[in-house]
PDB file of C-alpha atoms in Angstrom:
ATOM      1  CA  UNK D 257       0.000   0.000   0.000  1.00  0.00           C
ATOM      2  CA  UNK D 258       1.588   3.360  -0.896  1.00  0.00           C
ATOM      3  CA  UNK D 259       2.524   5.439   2.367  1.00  0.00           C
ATOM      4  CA  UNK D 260      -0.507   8.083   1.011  1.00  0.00           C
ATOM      5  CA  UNK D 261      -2.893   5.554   0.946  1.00  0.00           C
ATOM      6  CA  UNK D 262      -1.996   4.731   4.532  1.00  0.00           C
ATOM      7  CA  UNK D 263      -1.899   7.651   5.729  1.00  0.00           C
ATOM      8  CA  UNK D 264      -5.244   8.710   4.144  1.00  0.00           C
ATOM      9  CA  UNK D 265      -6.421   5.830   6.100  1.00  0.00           C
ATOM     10  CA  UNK D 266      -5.445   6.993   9.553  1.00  0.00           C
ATOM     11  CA  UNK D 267      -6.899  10.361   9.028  1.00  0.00           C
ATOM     12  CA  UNK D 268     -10.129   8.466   8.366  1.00  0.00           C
ATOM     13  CA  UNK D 269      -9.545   6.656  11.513  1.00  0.00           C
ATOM     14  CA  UNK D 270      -8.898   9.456  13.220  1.00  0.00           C
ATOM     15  CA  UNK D 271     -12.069  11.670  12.453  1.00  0.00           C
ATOM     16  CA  UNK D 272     -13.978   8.445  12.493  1.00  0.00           C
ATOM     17  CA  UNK D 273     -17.276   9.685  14.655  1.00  0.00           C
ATOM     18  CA  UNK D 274     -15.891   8.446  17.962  1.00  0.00           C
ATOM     19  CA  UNK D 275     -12.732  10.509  17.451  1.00  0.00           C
ATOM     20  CA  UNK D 276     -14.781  13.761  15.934  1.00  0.00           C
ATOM     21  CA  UNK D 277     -16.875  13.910  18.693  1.00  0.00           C
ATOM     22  CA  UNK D 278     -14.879  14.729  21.538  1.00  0.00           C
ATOM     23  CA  UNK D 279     -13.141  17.408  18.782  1.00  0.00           C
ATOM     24  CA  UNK D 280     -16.385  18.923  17.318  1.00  0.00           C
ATOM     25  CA  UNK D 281     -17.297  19.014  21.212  1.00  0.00           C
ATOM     26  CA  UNK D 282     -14.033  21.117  22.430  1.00  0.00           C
ATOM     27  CA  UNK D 283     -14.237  23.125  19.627  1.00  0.00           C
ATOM     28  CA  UNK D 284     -17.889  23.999  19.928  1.00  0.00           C
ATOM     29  CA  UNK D 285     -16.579  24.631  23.659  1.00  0.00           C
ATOM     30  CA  UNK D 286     -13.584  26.960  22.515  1.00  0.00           C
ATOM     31  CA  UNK D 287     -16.285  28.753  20.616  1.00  0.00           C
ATOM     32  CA  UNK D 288     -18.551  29.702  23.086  1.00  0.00           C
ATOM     33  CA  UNK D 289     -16.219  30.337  25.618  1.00  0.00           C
ATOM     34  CA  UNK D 290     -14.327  32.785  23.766  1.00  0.00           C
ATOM     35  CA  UNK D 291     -17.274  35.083  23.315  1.00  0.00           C
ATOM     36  CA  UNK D 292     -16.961  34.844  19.615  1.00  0.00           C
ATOM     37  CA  UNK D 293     -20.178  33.087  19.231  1.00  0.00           C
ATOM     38  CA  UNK D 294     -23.322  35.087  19.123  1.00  0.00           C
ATOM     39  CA  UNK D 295     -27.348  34.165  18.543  1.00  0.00           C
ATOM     40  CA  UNK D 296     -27.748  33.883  14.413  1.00  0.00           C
ATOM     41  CA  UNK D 297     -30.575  36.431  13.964  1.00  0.00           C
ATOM     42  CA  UNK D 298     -34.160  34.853  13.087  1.00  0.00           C
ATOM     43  CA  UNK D 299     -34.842  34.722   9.240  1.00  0.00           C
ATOM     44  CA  UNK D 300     -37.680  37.267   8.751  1.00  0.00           C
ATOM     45  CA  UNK D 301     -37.447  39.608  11.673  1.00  0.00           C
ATOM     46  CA  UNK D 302     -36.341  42.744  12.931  1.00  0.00           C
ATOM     47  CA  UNK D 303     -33.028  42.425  14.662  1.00  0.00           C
ATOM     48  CA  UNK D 304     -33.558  45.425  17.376  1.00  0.00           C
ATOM     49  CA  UNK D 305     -31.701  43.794  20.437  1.00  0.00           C
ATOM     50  CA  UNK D 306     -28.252  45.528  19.104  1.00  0.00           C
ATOM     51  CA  UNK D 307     -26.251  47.650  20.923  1.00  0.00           C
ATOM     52  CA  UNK D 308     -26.902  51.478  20.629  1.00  0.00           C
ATOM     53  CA  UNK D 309     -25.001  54.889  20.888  1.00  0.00           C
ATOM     54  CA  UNK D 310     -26.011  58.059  20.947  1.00  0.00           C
ATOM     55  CA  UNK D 311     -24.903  60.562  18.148  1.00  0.00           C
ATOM     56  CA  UNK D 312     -25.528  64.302  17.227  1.00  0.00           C
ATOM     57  CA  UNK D 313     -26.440  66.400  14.194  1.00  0.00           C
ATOM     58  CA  UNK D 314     -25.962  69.663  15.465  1.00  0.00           C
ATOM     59  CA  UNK D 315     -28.677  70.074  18.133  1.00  0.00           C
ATOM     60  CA  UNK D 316     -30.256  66.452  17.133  1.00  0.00           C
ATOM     61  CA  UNK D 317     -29.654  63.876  18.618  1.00  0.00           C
ATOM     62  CA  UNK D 318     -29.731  60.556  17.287  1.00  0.00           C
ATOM     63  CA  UNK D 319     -30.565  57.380  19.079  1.00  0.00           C
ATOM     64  CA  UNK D 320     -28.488  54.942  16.644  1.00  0.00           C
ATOM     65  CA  UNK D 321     -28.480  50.548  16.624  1.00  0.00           C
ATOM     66  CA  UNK D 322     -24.660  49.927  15.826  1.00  0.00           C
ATOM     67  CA  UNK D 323     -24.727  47.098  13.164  1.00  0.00           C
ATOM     68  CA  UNK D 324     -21.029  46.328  13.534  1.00  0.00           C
ATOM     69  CA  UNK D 325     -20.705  42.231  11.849  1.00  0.00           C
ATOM     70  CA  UNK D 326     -21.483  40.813   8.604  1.00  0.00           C
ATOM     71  CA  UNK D 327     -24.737  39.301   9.653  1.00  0.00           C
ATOM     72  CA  UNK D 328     -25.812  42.771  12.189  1.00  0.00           C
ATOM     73  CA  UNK D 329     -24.991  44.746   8.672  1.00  0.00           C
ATOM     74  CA  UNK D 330     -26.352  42.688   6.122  1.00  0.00           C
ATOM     75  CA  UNK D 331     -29.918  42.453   7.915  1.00  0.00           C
ATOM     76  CA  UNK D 332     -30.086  45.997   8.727  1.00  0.00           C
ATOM     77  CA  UNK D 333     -33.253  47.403   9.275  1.00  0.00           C
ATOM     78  CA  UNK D 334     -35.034  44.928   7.276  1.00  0.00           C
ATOM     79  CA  UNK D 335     -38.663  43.840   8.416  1.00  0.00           C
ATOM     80  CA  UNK D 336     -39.360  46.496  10.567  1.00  0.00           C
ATOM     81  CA  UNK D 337     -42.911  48.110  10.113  1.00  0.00           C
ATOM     82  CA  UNK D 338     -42.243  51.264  12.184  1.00  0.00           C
ATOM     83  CA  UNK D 339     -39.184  53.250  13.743  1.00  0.00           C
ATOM     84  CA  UNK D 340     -39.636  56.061  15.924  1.00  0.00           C
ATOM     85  CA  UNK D 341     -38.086  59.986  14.150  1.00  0.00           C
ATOM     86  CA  UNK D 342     -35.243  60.069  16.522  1.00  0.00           C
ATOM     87  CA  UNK D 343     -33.566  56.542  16.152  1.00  0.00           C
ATOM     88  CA  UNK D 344     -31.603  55.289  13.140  1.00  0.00           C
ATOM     89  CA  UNK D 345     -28.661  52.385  12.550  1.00  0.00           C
ATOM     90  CA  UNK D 346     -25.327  53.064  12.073  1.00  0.00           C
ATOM     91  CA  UNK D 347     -23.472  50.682   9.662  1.00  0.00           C
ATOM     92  CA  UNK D 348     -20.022  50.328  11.083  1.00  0.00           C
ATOM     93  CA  UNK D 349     -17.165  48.536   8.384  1.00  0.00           C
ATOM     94  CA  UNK D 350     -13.818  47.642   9.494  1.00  0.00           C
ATOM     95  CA  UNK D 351     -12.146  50.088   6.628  1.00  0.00           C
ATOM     96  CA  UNK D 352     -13.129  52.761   4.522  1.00  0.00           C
ATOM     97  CA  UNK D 353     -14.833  51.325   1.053  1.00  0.00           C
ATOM     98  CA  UNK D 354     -17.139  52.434  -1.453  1.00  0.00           C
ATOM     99  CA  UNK D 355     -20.178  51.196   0.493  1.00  0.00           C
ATOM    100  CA  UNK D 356     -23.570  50.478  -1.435  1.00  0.00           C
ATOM    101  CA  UNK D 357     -26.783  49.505  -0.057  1.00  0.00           C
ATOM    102  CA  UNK D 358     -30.491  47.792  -1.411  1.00  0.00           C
ATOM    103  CA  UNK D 359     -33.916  47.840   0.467  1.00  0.00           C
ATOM    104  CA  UNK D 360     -34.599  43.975  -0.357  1.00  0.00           C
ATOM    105  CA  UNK D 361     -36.836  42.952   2.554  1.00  0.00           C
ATOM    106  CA  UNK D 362     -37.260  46.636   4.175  1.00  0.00           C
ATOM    107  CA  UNK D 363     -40.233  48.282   4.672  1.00  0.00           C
ATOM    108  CA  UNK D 364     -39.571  51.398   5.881  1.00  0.00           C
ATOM    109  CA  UNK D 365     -38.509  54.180   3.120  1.00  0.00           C
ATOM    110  CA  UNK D 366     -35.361  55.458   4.467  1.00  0.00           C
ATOM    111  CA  UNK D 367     -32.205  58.030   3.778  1.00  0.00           C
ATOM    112  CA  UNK D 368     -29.104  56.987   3.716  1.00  0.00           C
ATOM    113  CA  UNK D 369     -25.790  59.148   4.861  1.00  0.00           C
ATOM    114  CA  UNK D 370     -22.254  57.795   3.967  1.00  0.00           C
ATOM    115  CA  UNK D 371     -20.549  59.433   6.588  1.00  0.00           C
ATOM    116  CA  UNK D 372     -16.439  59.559   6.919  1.00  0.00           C
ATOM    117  CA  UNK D 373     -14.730  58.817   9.815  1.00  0.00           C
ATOM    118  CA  UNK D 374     -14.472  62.367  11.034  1.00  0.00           C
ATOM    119  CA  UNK D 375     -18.169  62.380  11.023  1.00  0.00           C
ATOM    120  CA  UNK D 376     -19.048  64.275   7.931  1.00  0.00           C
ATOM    121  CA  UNK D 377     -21.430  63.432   5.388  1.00  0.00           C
ATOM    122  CA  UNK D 378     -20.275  63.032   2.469  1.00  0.00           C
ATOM    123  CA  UNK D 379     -23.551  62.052   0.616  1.00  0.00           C
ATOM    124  CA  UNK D 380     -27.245  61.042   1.581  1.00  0.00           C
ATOM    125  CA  UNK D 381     -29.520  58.932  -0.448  1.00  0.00           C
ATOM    126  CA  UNK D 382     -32.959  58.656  -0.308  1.00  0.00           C
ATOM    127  CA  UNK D 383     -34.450  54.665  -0.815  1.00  0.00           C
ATOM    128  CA  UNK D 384     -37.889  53.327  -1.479  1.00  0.00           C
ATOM    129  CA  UNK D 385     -39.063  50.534   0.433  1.00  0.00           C
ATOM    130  CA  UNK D 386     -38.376  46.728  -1.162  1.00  0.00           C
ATOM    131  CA  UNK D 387     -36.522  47.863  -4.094  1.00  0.00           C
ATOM    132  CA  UNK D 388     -33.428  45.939  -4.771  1.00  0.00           C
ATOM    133  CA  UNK D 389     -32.005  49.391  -6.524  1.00  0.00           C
ATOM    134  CA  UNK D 390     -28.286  49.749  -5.590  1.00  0.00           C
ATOM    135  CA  UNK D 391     -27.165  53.275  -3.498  1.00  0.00           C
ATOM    136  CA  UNK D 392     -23.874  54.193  -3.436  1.00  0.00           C
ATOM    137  CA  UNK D 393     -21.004  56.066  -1.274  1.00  0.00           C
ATOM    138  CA  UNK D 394     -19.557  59.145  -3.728  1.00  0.00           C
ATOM    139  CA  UNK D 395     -16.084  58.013  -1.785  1.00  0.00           C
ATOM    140  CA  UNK D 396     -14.887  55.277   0.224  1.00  0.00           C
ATOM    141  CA  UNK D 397     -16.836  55.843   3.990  1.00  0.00           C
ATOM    142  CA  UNK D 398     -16.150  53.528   7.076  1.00  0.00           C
ATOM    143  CA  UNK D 399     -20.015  54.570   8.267  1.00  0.00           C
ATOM    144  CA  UNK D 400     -23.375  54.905   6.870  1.00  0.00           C
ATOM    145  CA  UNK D 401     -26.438  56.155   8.653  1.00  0.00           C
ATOM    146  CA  UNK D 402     -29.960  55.071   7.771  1.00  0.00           C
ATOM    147  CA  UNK D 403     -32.694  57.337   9.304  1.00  0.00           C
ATOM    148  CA  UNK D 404     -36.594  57.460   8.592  1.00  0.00           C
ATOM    149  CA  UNK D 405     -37.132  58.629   5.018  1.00  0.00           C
ATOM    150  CA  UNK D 406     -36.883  62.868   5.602  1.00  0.00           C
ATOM    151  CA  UNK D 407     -35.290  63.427   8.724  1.00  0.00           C
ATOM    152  CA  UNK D 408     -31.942  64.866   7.256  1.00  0.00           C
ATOM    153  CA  UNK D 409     -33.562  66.853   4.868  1.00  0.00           C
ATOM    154  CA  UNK D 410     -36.549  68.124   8.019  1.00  0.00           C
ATOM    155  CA  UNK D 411     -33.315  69.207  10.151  1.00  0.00           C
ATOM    156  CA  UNK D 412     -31.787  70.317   6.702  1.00  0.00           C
ATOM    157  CA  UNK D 413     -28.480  67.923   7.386  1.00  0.00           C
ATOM    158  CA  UNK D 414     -26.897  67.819   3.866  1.00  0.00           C
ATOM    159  CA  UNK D 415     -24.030  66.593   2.199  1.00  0.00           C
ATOM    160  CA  UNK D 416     -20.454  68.417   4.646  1.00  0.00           C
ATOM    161  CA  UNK D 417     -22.938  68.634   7.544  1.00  0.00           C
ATOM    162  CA  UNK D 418     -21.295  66.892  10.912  1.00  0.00           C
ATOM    163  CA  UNK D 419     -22.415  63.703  13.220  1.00  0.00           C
ATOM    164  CA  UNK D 420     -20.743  63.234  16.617  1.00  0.00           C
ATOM    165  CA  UNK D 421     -20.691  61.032  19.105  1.00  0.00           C
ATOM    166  CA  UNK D 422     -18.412  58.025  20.363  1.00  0.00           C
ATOM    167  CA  UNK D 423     -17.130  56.479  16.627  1.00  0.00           C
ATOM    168  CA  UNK D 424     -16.416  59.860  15.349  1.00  0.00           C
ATOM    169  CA  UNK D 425     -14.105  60.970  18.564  1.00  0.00           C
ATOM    170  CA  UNK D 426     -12.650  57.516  19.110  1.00  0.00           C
ATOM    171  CA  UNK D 427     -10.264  57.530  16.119  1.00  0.00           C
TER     172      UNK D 427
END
């Protein structure tokens, strides 16, 4: 028997289902302990148990979910029915990109501000509810903001106007 066939035999011996388990079973261990794990969101529903910060537009303020992983970001605000004037979700990325969002699944019609990391808007776009249209950063932005469908353009919050608050001071 060539030595790769017998090898390729003890690595099936070894992950036989006796030998996995105790594996699968320290790694699923590893895994929670760590802190690393967290609850998959439920297919269909709003995700609004994420963490929050409070930022400013001027003299508004802006109660914000921080949707900071893949699966927080790429569910977004999706199947929500209502969201009160003053809240919003802050996208956060790990690096400055060209950042472009859809309303698949979202029901609410919503702005959109691509904001730098200094806090300044650099553009807002305004999306309809369920449309699977694509809305784009002008530049590459480390943040967007998605507010209720008016409220920039209510507090008249355009394009160079400032946000503050905790991920805007921190870097």
């Amino acid at each position: 028997m060539p030595a790769s066939s017998a090898r390729l035999g003890l690595l099936r011996q070894a992950f036989s289902r006796r030998a996995a388990l105790p594996v699968a079973a320290l790694c699923l261990s590893a895994l929670l302990g760590s802190g690393a794990w967290r609850p998959v969101h439920a297919e269909g529903r709003p995700q609004l148990q994420l963490p929050r910060t409070e930022l400013r537009a001027g003299m508004y303020r802006i109660d914000a979910q921080v949707a900071q992983t893949f699966g927080e970001r790429q569910t977004g605000l999706m199947h929500r029915e209502q969201m009160p004037a003053h809240e919003g979700m802050l996208f956060v990325f790990e690096q400055p990109a060209r950042q472009c969002f859809w309303m698949k699944n979202t029901l609410l019609p919503l702005t959109a501000a691509f904001v730098d990391d200094d806090g300044t808007i650099v553009n807002l776009a305004d999306m309809q509810p369920q449309s699977e249209a694509s809305h784009c950063s002008a530049k590459p932005v480390r943040y967007v903001l998605e507010m209720n469908q008016g409220w920039f353009a209510q507090k008249n919050l355009k394009p160079g106007a400032k946000l503050t608050g905790r991920p805007f001071t921190s870097r």
